[in-house]
Amino acid sequence: MTARLALAGVHTHIGSYHILQGVDFDAPAGATTMLLGRNGAGKTTCLRTIMGLWRPSRGTIALGEATLSGLPASAIARAGVAYVPETMAVFADLTVRENLMLAAREGPLDERRLDWIFGFFPTLKRFWLSRAGSLSGGQKQMVSIARAIVEPRRLLLIDEPTKGLAPAIVGGLIDCLNEIKRLGATMVVVEQNFRVAREVGDFVRVMDNGRIVHAGPMAEFVADEALQARLIGLSLDSHQ
Amino acid sequence: MSLDDFGAALPRPKPDFVPALTPLVVALVVAPFIGSASSFVTLTAAGLAMGMMIFTMASGLTLVFGMMDVLNFGHGAFISLGAYVATLVLLPLAHWAQVDSWPLDLALLALALAAAVVVCGLFGLIFERLVVVPVYGQHLKQILATIGGSIVAEQLLYALFGPDQIALAPPASFRGAFVLGDAAIEKYRVVATVVGLVVFVGLTLALNRTRIGLLIRAGVQDREMVEALGYRIDRLFVGVFMAGASLAGVGGVLWALYREQVHASMGGELLVLCFIVIIVGGLGSVGGCFISAILVGLIDNYAGFLAPKLAIVANILLMVVVLLWRPRGLYPVGGR
């Protein structure tokens, strides 16, 4: 079920802009890898490139034995990759139920799996038949994450899951991400909130100017404040 | 407790009925100016029939525009093609069409509609592959390419069927009028209204009760996310484009029997009305398209009766007024 994600020399161009300039990194199987970096470093482009929403102009992307680079997003999703975009991208005119039904490709919604999801996000049960567009930002984020985990996936790509969320909701989200990790999924999470990154991440990869400039275990990164200040521009204190 | 029961206790958001009531409001406002009740009934029935035919043509366009983000100025070619298909089916069977039998005439109409669905769907597939695929995501090029495609299609129709208009009388049972008091309602207009309603109900059920419909509704809002969920959006696009062309063909059959004549440029002439309808209704919204088509049909007929000189611009004025009131149309689709 779990699989290692590996990127080697990945370049992505968007129009005339050269965004990813040779990204090399791996996300170990069954672990959570945090992708950090300043705004504009290329984190979101990196996730979108893995998901097939941008085509890499060079380099290879592999999940376990399967090569993902060059495949369309639909084929990458069917290979077991789920994506939670920064914009959440819930289908506003569809109900919460319909949003999750679309994500359940293998068949009808599994009620036991749903109960597990409702354990983290009880609000979703309450708003089950409501239009997703009528929900608050935090609730939409729950729908977006629930959609990614409504069926077991090998790799989850999550872009800024706590962006704009109230602290009370962030706690539930951390529990959820840790539980997904416990079940064995490989995760790559872009996160600006270092407290969350520290609590959820096993490994850290830091990007700058379209390249990976640091890779290592999260514990080492947390212990080295000078490194944090140099790479992500802020001291740990300011994130707490 | 079943999945459907979750959240059932929550107050549901109130449905927005106001836009749906606009045709009624227009009819009530205009009624005193018409003068006689019989004229009002006749004009209203004519407006409804015209609205249903325009809806049938425009519903395909709104799905193609809403989901695929394709400005298909070639949509009119499928309307014309549907009309020619009707001549190919109905003219050889003209001796049957002379028999005053409702079941036989309805069967003939169903045959013509089915043929138009198949032929226009197949030509839609060819048009999408040849003309639309190279210009996905490029609006300006889409306009140029689809206008070019429609000119080629129109000239091909002239080459195949000749430059003259082809007369196409409706089957015998559809001629004449139902008389209600002093009001006369043409039988064919009732038939066209019923066909339009069947198309609307069928489309609504397909979009709301099937998985493909769910995918189309989701695709109208966010194509990229549909693909990221593992669905081949390109195949869905082809299917929607073919369905859109088929619906245009159905509209072409209905319009040809209404006008009792067929010519290759008729689709192009109707295209402006179709674009007004989908813009007023809200891009990608089938429900909005339905309401706005009725509005367009009613206003066209009322204006033609009350102020013929205004009739040409009446629907443009309608679009201006609606967009000032609701800039994204009567029933905007989320994300658009």
Short mmCIF file of C-alpha atoms in Angstrom, two decimals, chain A residues 48 51 53 72-74 77-78 81 83 85 88-94 97-98 101-105 109 111 114-115 118 125-130 147, chain B residues 1-8 10-13 208 211 214-215 217-219 221-234 332-335:
data_model
loop_
_atom_site.label_atom_id
_atom_site.label_comp_id
_atom_site.label_asym_id
_atom_site.label_seq_id
_atom_site.Cartn_x
_atom_site.Cartn_y
_atom_site.Cartn_z
CA ARG A 48 0.90 20.33 -9.04
CA MET A 51 -0.16 15.53 -9.58
CA LEU A 53 -1.57 19.39 -13.37
CA PRO A 72 -2.25 12.94 -17.20
CA ALA A 73 -3.65 13.93 -13.80
CA SER A 74 -6.47 11.41 -14.08
CA ALA A 77 -5.02 9.90 -9.44
CA ARG A 78 -5.90 6.35 -10.47
CA VAL A 81 -2.48 9.83 -5.59
CA TYR A 83 -4.51 16.03 -4.03
CA PRO A 85 -5.15 22.05 -3.41
CA MET A 88 -9.59 23.58 -1.60
CA ALA A 89 -11.41 23.34 -4.97
CA VAL A 90 -14.63 21.98 -3.51
CA PHE A 91 -17.47 21.80 -6.02
CA ALA A 92 -19.50 24.68 -4.66
CA ASP A 93 -22.86 23.77 -6.22
CA LEU A 94 -22.63 20.13 -5.15
CA ARG A 97 -22.23 14.12 0.00
CA GLU A 98 -21.91 14.60 -3.77
CA MET A 101 -19.32 10.54 -3.91
CA LEU A 102 -17.26 11.84 -6.82
CA ALA A 103 -14.04 11.12 -4.96
CA ALA A 104 -15.13 7.52 -4.24
CA ARG A 105 -14.13 6.02 -7.58
CA LEU A 109 -19.34 5.43 -0.16
CA GLU A 111 -19.99 3.89 5.70
CA LEU A 114 -17.12 7.75 6.53
CA ASP A 115 -17.58 7.17 10.27
CA PHE A 118 -16.65 12.01 10.75
CA LYS A 125 -22.02 14.89 9.06
CA ARG A 126 -24.09 17.86 10.08
CA PHE A 127 -23.71 19.60 6.73
CA TRP A 128 -23.90 16.35 4.72
CA LEU A 129 -26.70 17.54 2.46
CA SER A 130 -25.68 21.21 2.34
CA ARG A 147 -12.47 13.90 -0.40
CA MET B 1 -29.47 6.09 10.30
CA SER B 2 -28.69 6.06 6.57
CA LEU B 3 -26.24 8.36 4.84
CA ASP B 4 -29.13 10.31 3.37
CA ASP B 5 -30.38 11.20 6.84
CA PHE B 6 -27.22 13.05 7.89
CA GLY B 7 -27.79 16.76 8.08
CA ALA B 8 -31.47 16.31 7.29
CA LEU B 10 -30.56 21.33 9.27
CA PRO B 11 -32.57 24.11 7.70
CA ARG B 12 -31.98 23.93 3.96
CA PRO B 13 -30.91 27.05 2.10
CA ASN B 208 -28.97 15.41 -11.02
CA ARG B 211 -22.99 9.80 -11.93
CA LEU B 214 -22.68 14.63 -11.30
CA LEU B 215 -19.36 14.66 -13.16
CA ARG B 217 -21.97 19.45 -12.93
CA ALA B 218 -18.62 19.18 -11.16
CA GLY B 219 -16.75 19.72 -14.43
CA GLN B 221 -17.34 24.26 -11.82
CA ASP B 222 -13.78 22.94 -11.74
CA ARG B 223 -12.50 20.79 -14.59
CA GLU B 224 -9.03 20.48 -13.15
CA MET B 225 -10.25 19.01 -9.87
CA VAL B 226 -12.45 16.50 -11.68
CA GLU B 227 -9.34 15.30 -13.48
CA ALA B 228 -7.36 15.27 -10.22
CA LEU B 229 -10.03 12.95 -8.80
CA GLY B 230 -9.18 10.41 -11.51
CA TYR B 231 -11.70 11.05 -14.26
CA ARG B 232 -10.78 11.41 -17.94
CA ILE B 233 -12.07 14.91 -18.47
CA ASP B 234 -11.14 14.75 -22.17
CA PRO B 332 -24.98 31.55 -11.97
CA VAL B 333 -23.00 28.36 -11.61
CA GLY B 334 -20.48 28.26 -8.76
CA GLY B 335 -16.92 29.04 -9.82
#
